[in-house]
Short mmCIF file of C-alpha atoms in Angstrom, two decimals:
data_model
loop_
_atom_site.label_atom_id
_atom_site.label_comp_id
_atom_site.label_asym_id
_atom_site.label_seq_id
_atom_site.Cartn_x
_atom_site.Cartn_y
_atom_site.Cartn_z
CA MET A 1 0.30 -0.10 -0.10
CA LEU A 2 1.26 3.39 -0.75
CA ILE A 3 -0.25 6.80 0.44
CA THR A 4 1.46 9.95 -0.18
CA SER A 5 0.72 13.63 0.67
CA TYR A 6 2.33 16.65 -0.06
CA ASN A 7 1.33 19.89 2.26
CA PRO A 8 4.11 22.60 1.37
CA THR A 9 2.76 25.42 3.60
CA GLN A 10 2.89 23.36 6.90
CA LEU A 11 5.84 20.97 5.70
CA GLY A 12 8.04 22.38 3.43
CA ASP A 13 9.23 20.75 0.16
CA THR A 14 8.30 17.33 1.97
CA LEU A 15 6.31 14.29 0.24
CA ILE A 16 5.10 11.91 2.99
CA ALA A 17 4.95 8.45 1.63
CA ILE A 18 2.39 5.79 4.10
CA LEU A 19 2.90 2.36 4.13
CA ARG A 20 1.44 0.74 6.84
CA PRO A 21 -0.69 2.54 10.01
CA ASP A 22 1.56 3.55 12.66
CA VAL A 23 2.47 1.33 15.90
CA ALA A 24 3.66 2.61 19.36
CA ASP A 25 7.33 1.21 18.93
CA GLN A 26 9.23 2.82 15.88
CA THR A 27 12.53 3.17 14.58
CA VAL A 28 13.73 6.36 12.55
CA GLU A 29 16.64 5.95 10.27
CA GLY A 30 17.77 9.15 8.06
CA HIS A 31 19.90 9.33 5.16
CA ALA A 32 20.55 12.84 3.18
CA ASN A 33 17.16 13.85 2.42
CA VAL A 34 15.21 10.67 3.32
CA THR A 35 13.82 9.46 6.56
CA ARG A 36 12.53 6.02 7.03
CA ILE A 37 10.12 5.12 9.89
CA SER A 38 9.99 1.37 10.50
CA ASP A 39 8.17 -0.75 13.06
CA ALA A 40 10.87 -1.64 15.55
CA GLU A 41 9.38 -5.01 16.62
CA THR A 42 9.04 -6.36 13.01
CA GLY A 43 11.44 -3.81 11.09
CA LYS A 44 8.93 -3.38 8.36
CA THR A 45 8.55 -0.23 6.93
CA LEU A 46 5.57 2.18 7.96
CA GLY A 47 6.61 5.25 5.94
CA TYR A 48 9.16 7.64 4.57
CA ASN A 49 9.69 11.26 4.25
CA PHE A 50 11.28 12.89 1.31
CA PHE A 51 13.02 16.02 1.87
CA GLU A 52 13.49 18.56 -1.26
CA VAL A 53 11.30 16.24 -2.94
CA SER A 54 11.09 18.75 -5.70
CA LYS A 55 14.62 17.89 -6.73
CA THR A 56 13.37 14.23 -7.80
CA LEU A 57 9.76 14.60 -8.65
CA GLY A 58 9.62 18.24 -10.16
CA GLN A 59 7.56 21.01 -8.66
CA LEU A 60 4.40 19.46 -7.29
CA ASP A 61 1.34 21.61 -7.42
CA VAL A 62 -0.47 19.65 -4.71
CA ASN A 63 -1.78 20.46 -1.29
CA GLY A 64 -2.82 17.07 0.06
CA GLN A 65 -2.96 13.63 -1.24
CA VAL A 66 -0.65 13.20 -4.40
CA HIS A 67 -1.54 10.42 -6.75
CA LEU A 68 2.07 9.40 -8.12
CA THR A 69 2.54 8.25 -11.03
CA ALA A 70 3.92 4.80 -12.09
CA ASP A 71 7.32 6.78 -13.35
CA GLN A 72 7.25 8.85 -10.04
CA VAL A 73 7.14 6.16 -7.91
CA ASP A 74 10.40 4.57 -9.87
CA GLN A 75 11.95 7.72 -9.49
CA LEU A 76 11.19 7.76 -5.42
CA ASN A 77 12.58 4.05 -5.46
CA THR A 78 16.02 5.03 -7.23
CA LEU A 79 16.02 7.85 -4.77
CA LEU A 80 15.76 5.09 -2.03
CA LYS A 81 18.43 2.58 -3.37
CA ALA A 82 21.00 5.49 -3.79
CA ASN A 83 20.56 6.41 -0.04
CA ASP A 84 20.55 2.63 1.11
CA PHE A 85 17.44 1.89 1.90
CA GLU A 86 15.49 -0.93 -0.13
CA PRO A 87 13.00 0.34 -2.90
CA ASP A 88 9.91 -0.99 -1.15
CA LEU A 89 7.17 1.32 -2.62
CA GLU A 90 4.78 -0.39 -4.92
CA PHE A 91 2.82 1.67 -7.55
CA ASP A 92 -0.92 1.20 -7.05
CA ALA A 93 -3.42 2.69 -9.66
CA THR A 94 -6.66 1.00 -8.08
CA PRO A 95 -9.55 3.55 -7.57
CA LYS A 96 -10.08 3.80 -3.64
CA PHE A 97 -13.68 5.95 -3.45
CA VAL A 98 -16.16 3.84 -5.34
CA VAL A 99 -19.77 2.73 -6.10
CA GLY A 100 -20.96 0.03 -4.01
CA HIS A 101 -24.38 -1.72 -3.17
CA VAL A 102 -24.95 -2.93 -0.01
CA ASP A 103 -26.48 -6.46 -0.66
CA SER A 104 -27.40 -6.68 3.18
CA ALA A 105 -27.10 -5.09 6.42
CA GLU A 106 -27.64 -6.90 9.62
CA ALA A 107 -27.52 -5.74 13.29
CA HIS A 108 -24.38 -5.59 15.16
CA PRO A 109 -24.32 -8.62 17.99
CA LYS A 110 -22.77 -6.33 20.34
CA SER A 111 -24.05 -2.90 19.46
CA ASP A 112 -27.45 -1.19 19.20
CA HIS A 113 -26.48 0.97 16.49
CA LEU A 114 -23.84 -0.53 14.43
CA GLN A 115 -24.69 -2.68 11.19
CA ILE A 116 -22.58 -5.37 9.55
CA THR A 117 -23.31 -4.83 5.51
CA LYS A 118 -22.02 -6.80 3.09
CA THR A 119 -21.40 -4.41 0.22
CA ASP A 120 -20.82 -5.29 -3.52
CA VAL A 121 -18.05 -3.23 -4.59
CA GLY A 122 -17.24 -5.04 -8.67
CA GLU A 123 -15.07 -7.55 -7.17
CA ASP A 124 -15.09 -11.28 -6.79
CA GLN A 125 -16.53 -11.23 -3.10
CA PRO A 126 -18.41 -8.42 -1.08
CA LEU A 127 -16.67 -6.30 1.56
CA GLN A 128 -17.77 -6.87 4.87
CA ILE A 129 -18.42 -3.21 6.23
CA VAL A 130 -19.38 -2.56 9.90
CA SER A 131 -21.53 0.65 9.67
CA GLY A 132 -22.55 3.14 12.30
CA SER A 133 -25.12 5.55 9.72
CA PRO A 134 -28.44 5.29 10.92
CA ASN A 135 -29.92 5.22 7.47
CA MET A 136 -27.88 1.93 6.47
CA GLN A 137 -30.36 -0.68 4.68
CA ALA A 138 -29.97 -3.40 2.27
CA ASP A 139 -30.42 -2.63 -1.19
CA ILE A 140 -28.86 0.83 -1.44
CA LEU A 141 -26.19 2.39 -4.24
CA VAL A 142 -23.46 4.08 -1.72
CA VAL A 143 -19.84 5.43 -1.71
CA VAL A 144 -17.27 3.34 -0.07
CA ALA A 145 -14.17 4.44 0.78
CA LYS A 146 -11.87 1.09 0.32
CA VAL A 147 -8.67 0.06 2.29
CA GLY A 148 -6.02 2.72 1.27
CA ALA A 149 -8.36 5.70 0.80
CA MET A 150 -7.06 9.29 2.11
CA MET A 151 -10.51 10.70 3.24
CA PRO A 152 -10.64 14.63 2.29
CA ASP A 153 -10.06 15.48 6.04
CA GLY A 154 -6.77 13.31 5.80
CA LEU A 155 -7.85 9.96 7.90
CA ILE A 156 -6.65 7.09 6.01
CA ILE A 157 -8.90 3.85 6.01
CA TRP A 158 -7.06 0.86 7.17
CA PRO A 159 -8.45 -2.85 8.24
CA GLY A 160 -10.24 -2.48 11.20
CA GLU A 161 -12.55 -3.98 13.89
CA LEU A 162 -15.78 -2.64 15.17
CA ARG A 163 -16.44 -4.66 18.43
CA GLY A 164 -15.01 -7.67 17.56
CA VAL A 165 -16.20 -7.50 13.92
CA GLU A 166 -13.95 -7.14 10.98
CA SER A 167 -14.18 -4.13 9.01
CA ASP A 168 -12.66 -3.96 5.45
CA GLY A 169 -13.58 -0.16 4.44
CA MET A 170 -15.89 2.52 5.02
CA ILE A 171 -19.39 3.66 3.66
CA VAL A 172 -19.32 7.37 3.34
CA SER A 173 -21.34 10.32 3.68
CA GLY A 174 -21.64 13.57 1.88
CA ARG A 175 -20.40 15.52 4.53
CA GLU A 176 -17.18 13.13 4.91
CA LEU A 177 -16.53 13.60 1.36
CA GLN A 178 -16.79 17.50 1.71
CA LEU A 179 -19.31 17.75 -0.96
CA PRO A 180 -20.91 20.99 -1.49
CA ASN A 181 -24.20 21.67 0.67
CA ALA A 182 -24.24 17.93 1.97
CA PRO A 183 -26.14 17.61 5.41
CA GLN A 184 -23.85 18.38 7.99
CA LYS A 185 -25.31 15.33 10.01
CA PRO A 186 -24.55 11.66 10.06
CA GLY A 187 -26.05 9.25 7.46
CA ALA A 188 -24.16 7.60 4.30
CA LEU A 189 -24.49 9.09 0.85
CA ILE A 190 -27.53 7.30 -1.01
CA LEU A 191 -26.71 7.49 -4.22
CA PRO A 192 -29.99 7.21 -7.11
CA ALA A 193 -30.16 3.43 -8.08
CA ASP A 194 -28.89 4.47 -11.42
CA TYR A 195 -26.12 6.79 -10.58
CA GLN A 196 -23.01 5.28 -11.42
CA PRO A 197 -22.14 1.14 -12.01
CA VAL A 198 -21.46 -0.42 -8.74
CA GLY A 199 -17.40 -0.63 -8.96
CA GLU A 200 -16.72 2.27 -10.93
CA PRO A 201 -14.77 5.18 -9.47
CA PHE A 202 -16.95 7.50 -7.58
CA ASP A 203 -17.04 10.68 -9.85
CA PHE A 204 -16.11 13.49 -7.61
CA GLU A 205 -16.77 15.97 -10.14
CA ARG A 206 -20.30 15.01 -11.28
CA ALA A 207 -20.88 14.63 -7.30
CA GLN A 208 -20.46 18.56 -7.14
CA THR A 209 -24.18 18.66 -7.74
CA LEU A 210 -25.43 15.81 -5.93
CA PHE A 211 -26.86 18.33 -3.03
CA THR A 212 -28.82 21.71 -3.76
CA ALA A 213 -28.33 24.70 -1.77
#
């Protein structure tokens, strides 16, 4: 998994690359303009900080998540290798916000407000997603933030559990997607039944007019 962000106002010319969730016990190692953060117990890479990254990738006209090309990932791997780090970045072009269909929604056995959904996102198997949306039900079209998605507020979606039940993704609201005029209250964004085919990348540009003022 590779999630990258760039915030020149706050961090200067630094690209943040995230590969795995944070852990409490970390090891930090820096060579030249690259810092590697790893899990002290397993040695696995959690992420990198690439300082003065414009020297490698050129000017990045982005403030937030960066969607790297395959060539850019190769350039960063070359930089890692030149600084005695394992070139372990992997290009991932799969969409992380997709249209999903809630096939089923059942009450969580350990909660009076959570539901366990089976949600079709166009893959071989539906995703199991635990949702707390008060309007959750079967047979609706929704937007799914898959594992590896970065929400507009910077939250990253990782595999997890809610009260002991595995949850792989998040069914999101218009408010969480920061869509114009979206209701500022909990509740999944329910799309019109023929809005987009299941499994397609969610069309953020089209969604700018989903809600009227």
